[in-house]
Amino acid sequence: MAKHAFPTDCPCQSGKPYKDCCFMYHMEKQQPPTAEALMRSRYAAYVLKKADYLLYSWHPDTRPAELDLDGDAAKWVGLAIVATEAGGPDDDEGTVEFVARYKIGGRAAKLAEKSRFVRFKGRWVYLDGLVDE
Ligand SMILES: [Zn+2]
């Protein structure tokens, strides 16, 4: 990746530098310890268009065969965690409710979702989500 494309602040809005945060997850060198951390890393992957990581962190039963983010016109501009349930280091499942804001065609929009996460081979993965219409 070109140096200028490497974000300083992590797009997941943890307030930490990207290199000390989701970068380690995106490189698959570390695993997020909690469902919320995984969710944040997946949001950051949408921002940075890291389709490989999104597929990697998606449960094999529910993930799409492929994911093309290059044609995705949405520009992600913010993430707010609304609520979490379980999903801790000692849990096997958890839910994270969040609101992600984005812009598409210059218009602001938001996605509100309650996502379910489970452990797959010991690491957290995204299972599915209920979108709040
Ligand atoms: Zn991060």
PDB file of C-alpha atoms and ligand atoms in Angstrom:
ATOM      1  CA  MET A   1       0.000   0.000   0.000  1.00  0.00           C
ATOM      2  CA  ALA A   2       1.246   3.482  -0.834  1.00  0.00           C
ATOM      3  CA  LYS A   3       2.330   5.445   2.174  1.00  0.00           C
ATOM      4  CA  HIS A   4      -0.162   8.262   1.679  1.00  0.00           C
ATOM      5  CA  ALA A   5      -2.987   5.706   1.663  1.00  0.00           C
ATOM      6  CA  PHE A   6      -2.092   4.492   5.138  1.00  0.00           C
ATOM      7  CA  PRO A   7      -4.409   6.238   7.597  1.00  0.00           C
ATOM      8  CA  THR A   8      -2.944   7.753  10.745  1.00  0.00           C
ATOM      9  CA  ASP A   9      -6.016   7.468  12.896  1.00  0.00           C
ATOM     10  CA  CYS A  10      -7.805   4.168  12.795  1.00  0.00           C
ATOM     11  CA  PRO A  11     -11.030   4.437  10.774  1.00  0.00           C
ATOM     12  CA  CYS A  12     -12.791   2.367  13.456  1.00  0.00           C
ATOM     13  CA  GLN A  13     -12.795   5.497  15.628  1.00  0.00           C
ATOM     14  CA  SER A  14     -11.018   3.907  18.564  1.00  0.00           C
ATOM     15  CA  GLY A  15      -8.855   7.009  18.791  1.00  0.00           C
ATOM     16  CA  LYS A  16      -5.750   4.849  18.332  1.00  0.00           C
ATOM     17  CA  PRO A  17      -3.304   4.967  15.434  1.00  0.00           C
ATOM     18  CA  TYR A  18      -4.325   2.559  12.678  1.00  0.00           C
ATOM     19  CA  LYS A  19      -1.011   0.715  12.889  1.00  0.00           C
ATOM     20  CA  ASP A  20      -1.647  -0.121  16.554  1.00  0.00           C
ATOM     21  CA  CYS A  21      -5.281  -0.954  16.036  1.00  0.00           C
ATOM     22  CA  CYS A  22      -7.183  -2.607  13.195  1.00  0.00           C
ATOM     23  CA  PHE A  23      -4.083  -2.841  10.998  1.00  0.00           C
ATOM     24  CA  MET A  24      -2.944  -5.843  13.047  1.00  0.00           C
ATOM     25  CA  TYR A  25      -6.328  -7.459  12.511  1.00  0.00           C
ATOM     26  CA  HIS A  26      -6.437  -6.589   8.833  1.00  0.00           C
ATOM     27  CA  MET A  27      -3.032  -8.210   8.403  1.00  0.00           C
ATOM     28  CA  GLU A  28      -4.456 -11.235  10.240  1.00  0.00           C
ATOM     29  CA  LYS A  29      -1.534 -11.040  12.658  1.00  0.00           C
ATOM     30  CA  GLN A  30      -3.814 -10.613  15.667  1.00  0.00           C
ATOM     31  CA  GLN A  31      -7.397 -11.509  16.383  1.00  0.00           C
ATOM     32  CA  PRO A  32      -9.860  -9.019  17.850  1.00  0.00           C
ATOM     33  CA  PRO A  33     -10.493 -10.066  21.469  1.00  0.00           C
ATOM     34  CA  THR A  34     -14.147  -9.117  21.494  1.00  0.00           C
ATOM     35  CA  ALA A  35     -17.104  -9.071  19.128  1.00  0.00           C
ATOM     36  CA  GLU A  36     -17.127  -5.277  19.325  1.00  0.00           C
ATOM     37  CA  ALA A  37     -13.457  -5.098  18.352  1.00  0.00           C
ATOM     38  CA  LEU A  38     -14.161  -7.375  15.402  1.00  0.00           C
ATOM     39  CA  MET A  39     -17.131  -5.248  14.400  1.00  0.00           C
ATOM     40  CA  ARG A  40     -15.015  -2.108  14.531  1.00  0.00           C
ATOM     41  CA  SER A  41     -12.288  -3.773  12.469  1.00  0.00           C
ATOM     42  CA  ARG A  42     -14.872  -4.756   9.877  1.00  0.00           C
ATOM     43  CA  TYR A  43     -16.167  -1.191   9.721  1.00  0.00           C
ATOM     44  CA  ALA A  44     -12.588  -0.016   9.206  1.00  0.00           C
ATOM     45  CA  ALA A  45     -12.239  -2.627   6.460  1.00  0.00           C
ATOM     46  CA  TYR A  46     -15.271  -1.181   4.681  1.00  0.00           C
ATOM     47  CA  VAL A  47     -13.734   2.279   4.942  1.00  0.00           C
ATOM     48  CA  LEU A  48     -10.432   1.018   3.528  1.00  0.00           C
ATOM     49  CA  LYS A  49     -12.119  -1.361   1.073  1.00  0.00           C
ATOM     50  CA  LYS A  50     -10.399  -4.445   2.405  1.00  0.00           C
ATOM     51  CA  ALA A  51     -12.678  -7.076   0.931  1.00  0.00           C
ATOM     52  CA  ASP A  52     -10.321  -9.932   1.789  1.00  0.00           C
ATOM     53  CA  TYR A  53     -10.513  -9.142   5.464  1.00  0.00           C
ATOM     54  CA  LEU A  54     -14.292  -8.827   5.370  1.00  0.00           C
ATOM     55  CA  LEU A  55     -14.550 -12.292   3.874  1.00  0.00           C
ATOM     56  CA  TYR A  56     -11.998 -13.656   6.336  1.00  0.00           C
ATOM     57  CA  SER A  57     -13.966 -12.289   9.292  1.00  0.00           C
ATOM     58  CA  TRP A  58     -17.311 -13.558   7.966  1.00  0.00           C
ATOM     59  CA  HIS A  59     -18.703 -16.942   8.964  1.00  0.00           C
ATOM     60  CA  PRO A  60     -18.263 -19.431   6.075  1.00  0.00           C
ATOM     61  CA  ASP A  61     -21.961 -20.370   6.304  1.00  0.00           C
ATOM     62  CA  THR A  62     -23.193 -16.868   5.624  1.00  0.00           C
ATOM     63  CA  ARG A  63     -20.445 -15.052   3.756  1.00  0.00           C
ATOM     64  CA  PRO A  64     -20.851 -14.180   0.082  1.00  0.00           C
ATOM     65  CA  ALA A  65     -18.697 -15.987  -2.448  1.00  0.00           C
ATOM     66  CA  GLU A  66     -17.017 -12.715  -3.257  1.00  0.00           C
ATOM     67  CA  LEU A  67     -17.188  -9.111  -2.301  1.00  0.00           C
ATOM     68  CA  ASP A  68     -16.433  -6.286  -4.679  1.00  0.00           C
ATOM     69  CA  LEU A  69     -16.010  -3.011  -2.848  1.00  0.00           C
ATOM     70  CA  ASP A  70     -14.421  -1.131  -5.715  1.00  0.00           C
ATOM     71  CA  GLY A  71     -17.813  -0.435  -7.230  1.00  0.00           C
ATOM     72  CA  ASP A  72     -19.254   0.515  -3.867  1.00  0.00           C
ATOM     73  CA  ALA A  73     -20.157   4.190  -4.037  1.00  0.00           C
ATOM     74  CA  ALA A  74     -20.801   4.561  -0.314  1.00  0.00           C
ATOM     75  CA  LYS A  75     -18.303   6.676   1.598  1.00  0.00           C
ATOM     76  CA  TRP A  76     -18.327   5.677   5.242  1.00  0.00           C
ATOM     77  CA  VAL A  77     -18.078   8.644   7.550  1.00  0.00           C
ATOM     78  CA  GLY A  78     -18.853   7.494  11.064  1.00  0.00           C
ATOM     79  CA  LEU A  79     -19.564   4.665  13.426  1.00  0.00           C
ATOM     80  CA  ALA A  80     -21.398   4.615  16.731  1.00  0.00           C
ATOM     81  CA  ILE A  81     -21.772   1.530  18.880  1.00  0.00           C
ATOM     82  CA  VAL A  82     -25.260   1.586  20.387  1.00  0.00           C
ATOM     83  CA  ALA A  83     -25.195  -1.534  22.532  1.00  0.00           C
ATOM     84  CA  THR A  84     -23.317  -4.771  22.993  1.00  0.00           C
ATOM     85  CA  GLU A  85     -24.402  -8.073  24.489  1.00  0.00           C
ATOM     86  CA  ALA A  86     -21.882 -10.743  25.510  1.00  0.00           C
ATOM     87  CA  GLY A  87     -19.136 -11.007  22.876  1.00  0.00           C
ATOM     88  CA  GLY A  88     -16.364 -10.815  25.453  1.00  0.00           C
ATOM     89  CA  PRO A  89     -13.092 -12.737  25.575  1.00  0.00           C
ATOM     90  CA  ASP A  90     -14.814 -15.638  27.399  1.00  0.00           C
ATOM     91  CA  ASP A  91     -17.977 -15.725  25.318  1.00  0.00           C
ATOM     92  CA  ASP A  92     -18.807 -17.792  22.259  1.00  0.00           C
ATOM     93  CA  GLU A  93     -21.378 -15.448  20.828  1.00  0.00           C
ATOM     94  CA  GLY A  94     -22.379 -11.858  21.069  1.00  0.00           C
ATOM     95  CA  THR A  95     -24.323  -9.079  19.450  1.00  0.00           C
ATOM     96  CA  VAL A  96     -23.326  -5.550  18.604  1.00  0.00           C
ATOM     97  CA  GLU A  97     -25.843  -2.894  17.744  1.00  0.00           C
ATOM     98  CA  PHE A  98     -24.419   0.009  15.796  1.00  0.00           C
ATOM     99  CA  VAL A  99     -25.188   2.909  13.533  1.00  0.00           C
ATOM    100  CA  ALA A 100     -22.835   3.531  10.636  1.00  0.00           C
ATOM    101  CA  ARG A 101     -23.156   6.759   8.689  1.00  0.00           C
ATOM    102  CA  TYR A 102     -22.217   7.100   5.067  1.00  0.00           C
ATOM    103  CA  LYS A 103     -22.606   9.353   2.096  1.00  0.00           C
ATOM    104  CA  ILE A 104     -23.793   8.204  -1.251  1.00  0.00           C
ATOM    105  CA  GLY A 105     -24.096  10.540  -4.215  1.00  0.00           C
ATOM    106  CA  GLY A 106     -23.505  13.456  -1.855  1.00  0.00           C
ATOM    107  CA  ARG A 107     -26.421  12.472   0.377  1.00  0.00           C
ATOM    108  CA  ALA A 108     -26.085  11.405   3.983  1.00  0.00           C
ATOM    109  CA  ALA A 109     -27.504   8.035   4.943  1.00  0.00           C
ATOM    110  CA  LYS A 110     -27.129   5.617   7.772  1.00  0.00           C
ATOM    111  CA  LEU A 111     -27.194   1.941   8.419  1.00  0.00           C
ATOM    112  CA  ALA A 112     -28.522   0.720  11.744  1.00  0.00           C
ATOM    113  CA  GLU A 113     -27.842  -2.926  12.359  1.00  0.00           C
ATOM    114  CA  LYS A 114     -27.814  -5.460  15.134  1.00  0.00           C
ATOM    115  CA  SER A 115     -25.088  -7.887  14.181  1.00  0.00           C
ATOM    116  CA  ARG A 116     -24.522 -11.369  15.530  1.00  0.00           C
ATOM    117  CA  PHE A 117     -21.017 -12.673  16.062  1.00  0.00           C
ATOM    118  CA  VAL A 118     -19.853 -16.167  16.913  1.00  0.00           C
ATOM    119  CA  ARG A 119     -16.576 -17.927  17.321  1.00  0.00           C
ATOM    120  CA  PHE A 120     -15.245 -19.847  14.361  1.00  0.00           C
ATOM    121  CA  LYS A 121     -12.060 -21.842  14.959  1.00  0.00           C
ATOM    122  CA  GLY A 122     -11.535 -19.846  18.120  1.00  0.00           C
ATOM    123  CA  ARG A 123     -11.743 -16.392  16.578  1.00  0.00           C
ATOM    124  CA  TRP A 124     -14.660 -13.995  16.315  1.00  0.00           C
ATOM    125  CA  VAL A 125     -16.499 -13.858  13.009  1.00  0.00           C
ATOM    126  CA  TYR A 126     -19.565 -12.032  11.759  1.00  0.00           C
ATOM    127  CA  LEU A 127     -22.602 -14.297  11.379  1.00  0.00           C
ATOM    128  CA  ASP A 128     -25.481 -12.094  10.283  1.00  0.00           C
ATOM    129  CA  GLY A 129     -27.343  -8.950  11.121  1.00  0.00           C
ATOM    130  CA  LEU A 130     -30.805  -7.525  11.511  1.00  0.00           C
ATOM    131  CA  VAL A 131     -31.027  -4.250   9.668  1.00  0.00           C
ATOM    132  CA  ASP A 132     -33.257  -1.672  11.230  1.00  0.00           C
ATOM    133  CA  GLU A 133     -35.272  -0.284   8.302  1.00  0.00           C
TER     134      GLU A 133
HETATM  135 ZN    ZN B   1      -9.254   0.220  14.775  1.00  0.00          ZN
END
